[in-house]
Amino acid sequence: MTAAFVHGEYSLRPLDVEADIGLLHRWVTHPKAVYWMMQDADVADVAAEYRRIAAHPHHEAYLGLYRGEPAFLAERYDPRHVELVGLYEPEDGDIGMHFLTAPAGTPVHGFTRAVITTVMAWLFADPAVRRVVVEPDIHNTAVHALNAAVGFTAVGPIAKPEKTALLSVCTRAQFLAATGVPT
């Protein structure tokens, strides 16, 4: 999925590594992005990682906008080829997802939930997607609560090289039941 996506006041466009790198570096190295595991990365490190993603045939990064302004990052990946290879039994129609909201000077109540809802609507806009799969750090209780709020159910912990993750899945029906957002 390479075109832009619009959901109310939120939209996504493909990440432009060269144009977006300064912003992206600030976001992924911010203290609130500790689970992104790039705290000590310099601009060149972040650029290299996102150039690698851009070149990968099974991984994509998107910049999310709120009212036209950069506000979040979203990634989609094929778990048969990226992140979860050999760690779970993928099903036809599975897509993996990561998201990160930008650090805000003044937090807006409900913003992160609106972002994850937008990201999920974007993923389910692809008719081939039947289930979204995530693997956040087992200690990231805030994202586990957000995931549950949009319909994810925990499958269980999995050992990844860089962390112990909580594998969770969400079907279209679960997303609709949790959010009321049609896909």
Tab-separated table of C-alpha atoms in Angstrom:
chain	number	residue	atom	x	y	z
A	1	MET	CA	0.000	0.000	0.000
A	2	THR	CA	1.915	3.051	-1.215
A	3	ALA	CA	-0.720	5.787	-1.586
A	4	ALA	CA	-1.789	8.250	1.064
A	5	PHE	CA	-4.631	7.296	3.426
A	6	VAL	CA	-7.093	9.704	5.066
A	7	HIS	CA	-9.219	8.980	8.151
A	8	GLY	CA	-11.001	12.104	9.402
A	9	GLU	CA	-8.375	14.634	10.487
A	10	TYR	CA	-5.648	11.984	10.331
A	11	SER	CA	-3.742	10.855	7.275
A	12	LEU	CA	-0.731	8.763	6.351
A	13	ARG	CA	1.764	9.183	3.551
A	14	PRO	CA	4.861	7.185	2.673
A	15	LEU	CA	7.849	8.246	4.754
A	16	ASP	CA	10.396	10.317	2.819
A	17	VAL	CA	13.588	9.382	4.649
A	18	GLU	CA	15.633	12.300	3.343
A	19	ALA	CA	12.974	14.963	3.980
A	20	ASP	CA	11.652	13.514	7.253
A	21	ILE	CA	14.886	12.371	8.919
A	22	GLY	CA	15.309	15.299	11.340
A	23	LEU	CA	11.782	14.913	12.647
A	24	LEU	CA	12.037	11.133	12.756
A	25	HIS	CA	15.325	11.253	14.664
A	26	ARG	CA	13.802	13.541	17.330
A	27	TRP	CA	10.845	11.199	17.728
A	28	VAL	CA	12.640	7.841	17.952
A	29	THR	CA	15.338	9.119	20.344
A	30	HIS	CA	12.944	10.959	22.666
A	31	PRO	CA	12.702	9.470	26.191
A	32	LYS	CA	9.030	8.519	25.634
A	33	ALA	CA	10.156	6.317	22.714
A	34	VAL	CA	12.251	4.046	24.951
A	35	TYR	CA	10.538	0.928	23.577
A	36	TRP	CA	11.558	1.955	20.041
A	37	MET	CA	15.104	1.015	21.165
A	38	MET	CA	16.867	3.840	19.310
A	39	GLN	CA	17.669	6.098	22.272
A	40	ASP	CA	21.383	6.383	21.448
A	41	ALA	CA	21.020	6.483	17.662
A	42	ASP	CA	22.400	9.450	15.785
A	43	VAL	CA	20.789	10.906	12.663
A	44	ALA	CA	22.892	8.681	10.396
A	45	ASP	CA	21.821	5.549	12.315
A	46	VAL	CA	18.128	6.451	12.041
A	47	ALA	CA	18.486	7.327	8.353
A	48	ALA	CA	20.221	4.005	7.677
A	49	GLU	CA	17.468	2.067	9.460
A	50	TYR	CA	14.679	3.781	7.541
A	51	ARG	CA	16.526	3.500	4.227
A	52	ARG	CA	16.776	-0.240	4.974
A	53	ILE	CA	13.019	-0.346	5.606
A	54	ALA	CA	12.332	1.647	2.416
A	55	ALA	CA	14.396	-0.832	0.394
A	56	HIS	CA	12.810	-3.920	1.995
A	57	PRO	CA	10.127	-5.630	-0.098
A	58	HIS	CA	8.122	-6.656	3.005
A	59	HIS	CA	8.374	-3.598	5.283
A	60	GLU	CA	7.077	-0.028	4.829
A	61	ALA	CA	7.179	3.142	6.919
A	62	TYR	CA	4.625	5.967	6.813
A	63	LEU	CA	4.464	9.412	8.330
A	64	GLY	CA	1.160	10.137	10.028
A	65	LEU	CA	-0.346	13.592	9.990
A	66	TYR	CA	-2.951	15.217	12.196
A	67	ARG	CA	-4.623	18.216	10.588
A	68	GLY	CA	-1.825	18.205	8.029
A	69	GLU	CA	1.031	18.306	10.570
A	70	PRO	CA	3.437	15.416	11.274
A	71	ALA	CA	2.216	13.628	14.398
A	72	PHE	CA	3.028	9.905	14.256
A	73	LEU	CA	4.956	7.142	12.564
A	74	ALA	CA	3.456	3.867	11.353
A	75	GLU	CA	5.069	0.775	9.933
A	76	ARG	CA	3.524	-2.255	8.306
A	77	TYR	CA	5.374	-5.482	7.637
A	78	ASP	CA	4.783	-9.003	6.472
A	79	PRO	CA	5.424	-11.181	9.552
A	80	ARG	CA	6.369	-14.095	7.305
A	81	HIS	CA	9.500	-12.135	6.317
A	82	VAL	CA	10.112	-9.503	9.048
A	83	GLU	CA	10.081	-9.350	12.869
A	84	LEU	CA	8.248	-12.603	13.623
A	85	VAL	CA	9.870	-15.164	11.339
A	86	GLY	CA	9.869	-18.495	13.162
A	87	LEU	CA	8.280	-17.031	16.313
A	88	TYR	CA	4.616	-17.777	15.608
A	89	GLU	CA	2.503	-19.544	13.009
A	90	PRO	CA	1.363	-16.857	10.551
A	91	GLU	CA	-2.056	-17.076	8.919
A	92	ASP	CA	-3.059	-15.920	5.461
A	93	GLY	CA	-3.899	-12.237	5.634
A	94	ASP	CA	-1.638	-11.406	8.614
A	95	ILE	CA	0.074	-8.002	8.624
A	96	GLY	CA	2.436	-6.698	11.288
A	97	MET	CA	2.300	-3.170	12.661
A	98	HIS	CA	4.354	-0.679	14.684
A	99	PHE	CA	3.277	2.850	15.573
A	100	LEU	CA	4.802	5.759	17.478
A	101	THR	CA	3.189	9.062	18.383
A	102	ALA	CA	5.322	12.181	18.320
A	103	PRO	CA	6.327	13.676	21.650
A	104	ALA	CA	3.888	16.463	22.530
A	105	GLY	CA	4.487	19.559	24.606
A	106	THR	CA	0.915	19.386	25.834
A	107	PRO	CA	-0.613	15.900	25.684
A	108	VAL	CA	-4.088	15.681	24.162
A	109	HIS	CA	-6.456	13.225	25.888
A	110	GLY	CA	-7.396	10.395	23.518
A	111	PHE	CA	-4.853	11.321	20.846
A	112	THR	CA	-2.829	8.104	20.931
A	113	ARG	CA	-6.009	6.017	20.826
A	114	ALA	CA	-7.154	8.018	17.792
A	115	VAL	CA	-3.769	7.367	16.175
A	116	ILE	CA	-3.882	3.595	16.707
A	117	THR	CA	-7.487	3.556	15.469
A	118	THR	CA	-6.373	5.396	12.331
A	119	VAL	CA	-3.455	3.023	11.811
A	120	MET	CA	-5.726	0.004	12.193
A	121	ALA	CA	-8.296	1.474	9.765
A	122	TRP	CA	-5.438	2.081	7.305
A	123	LEU	CA	-4.245	-1.528	7.591
A	124	PHE	CA	-7.741	-2.970	7.239
A	125	ALA	CA	-8.388	-0.745	4.185
A	126	ASP	CA	-6.365	-3.389	2.352
A	127	PRO	CA	-8.901	-6.167	1.645
A	128	ALA	CA	-6.130	-8.784	1.800
A	129	VAL	CA	-5.518	-8.008	5.490
A	130	ARG	CA	-7.514	-10.311	7.755
A	131	ARG	CA	-5.573	-9.904	10.983
A	132	VAL	CA	-3.103	-7.392	12.455
A	133	VAL	CA	-0.231	-8.816	14.503
A	134	VAL	CA	1.848	-6.833	17.005
A	135	GLU	CA	4.819	-7.680	19.229
A	136	PRO	CA	5.336	-4.872	21.759
A	137	ASP	CA	7.718	-5.204	24.667
A	138	ILE	CA	6.137	-7.246	27.466
A	139	HIS	CA	6.733	-4.334	29.883
A	140	ASN	CA	4.987	-1.716	27.725
A	141	THR	CA	1.707	-1.810	29.626
A	142	ALA	CA	0.488	1.471	28.126
A	143	VAL	CA	0.532	0.052	24.597
A	144	HIS	CA	-1.015	-3.223	25.777
A	145	ALA	CA	-3.992	-1.205	27.082
A	146	LEU	CA	-4.254	0.707	23.794
A	147	ASN	CA	-4.061	-2.522	21.826
A	148	ALA	CA	-6.862	-4.035	23.910
A	149	ALA	CA	-8.964	-0.888	23.400
A	150	VAL	CA	-8.941	-1.401	19.620
A	151	GLY	CA	-9.629	-5.145	19.764
A	152	PHE	CA	-6.312	-6.955	20.180
A	153	THR	CA	-6.145	-10.147	22.199
A	154	ALA	CA	-2.889	-11.350	23.697
A	155	VAL	CA	-1.576	-14.656	22.382
A	156	GLY	CA	1.337	-14.780	24.816
A	157	PRO	CA	4.959	-13.845	25.336
A	158	ILE	CA	7.550	-14.590	22.684
A	159	ALA	CA	11.321	-14.288	22.906
A	160	LYS	CA	12.751	-11.975	20.272
A	161	PRO	CA	16.486	-11.302	20.048
A	162	GLU	CA	16.100	-7.752	21.388
A	163	LYS	CA	13.220	-8.222	23.863
A	164	THR	CA	10.512	-10.392	25.323
A	165	ALA	CA	7.381	-9.365	23.458
A	166	LEU	CA	3.668	-9.863	23.986
A	167	LEU	CA	2.360	-11.292	20.728
A	168	SER	CA	-1.170	-10.004	20.153
A	169	VAL	CA	-3.618	-10.251	17.254
A	170	CYS	CA	-6.692	-8.363	16.085
A	171	THR	CA	-9.168	-9.466	13.426
A	172	ARG	CA	-11.425	-7.140	11.444
A	173	ALA	CA	-14.399	-8.269	13.521
A	174	GLN	CA	-12.562	-7.575	16.795
A	175	PHE	CA	-11.544	-4.103	15.570
A	176	LEU	CA	-15.103	-3.276	14.519
A	177	ALA	CA	-16.548	-4.569	17.808
A	178	ALA	CA	-14.056	-2.544	19.873
A	179	THR	CA	-14.153	0.723	17.923
A	180	GLY	CA	-17.270	0.782	15.766
A	181	VAL	CA	-15.025	1.783	12.835
A	182	PRO	CA	-15.998	-0.141	9.692
A	183	THR	CA	-13.185	-1.563	7.600
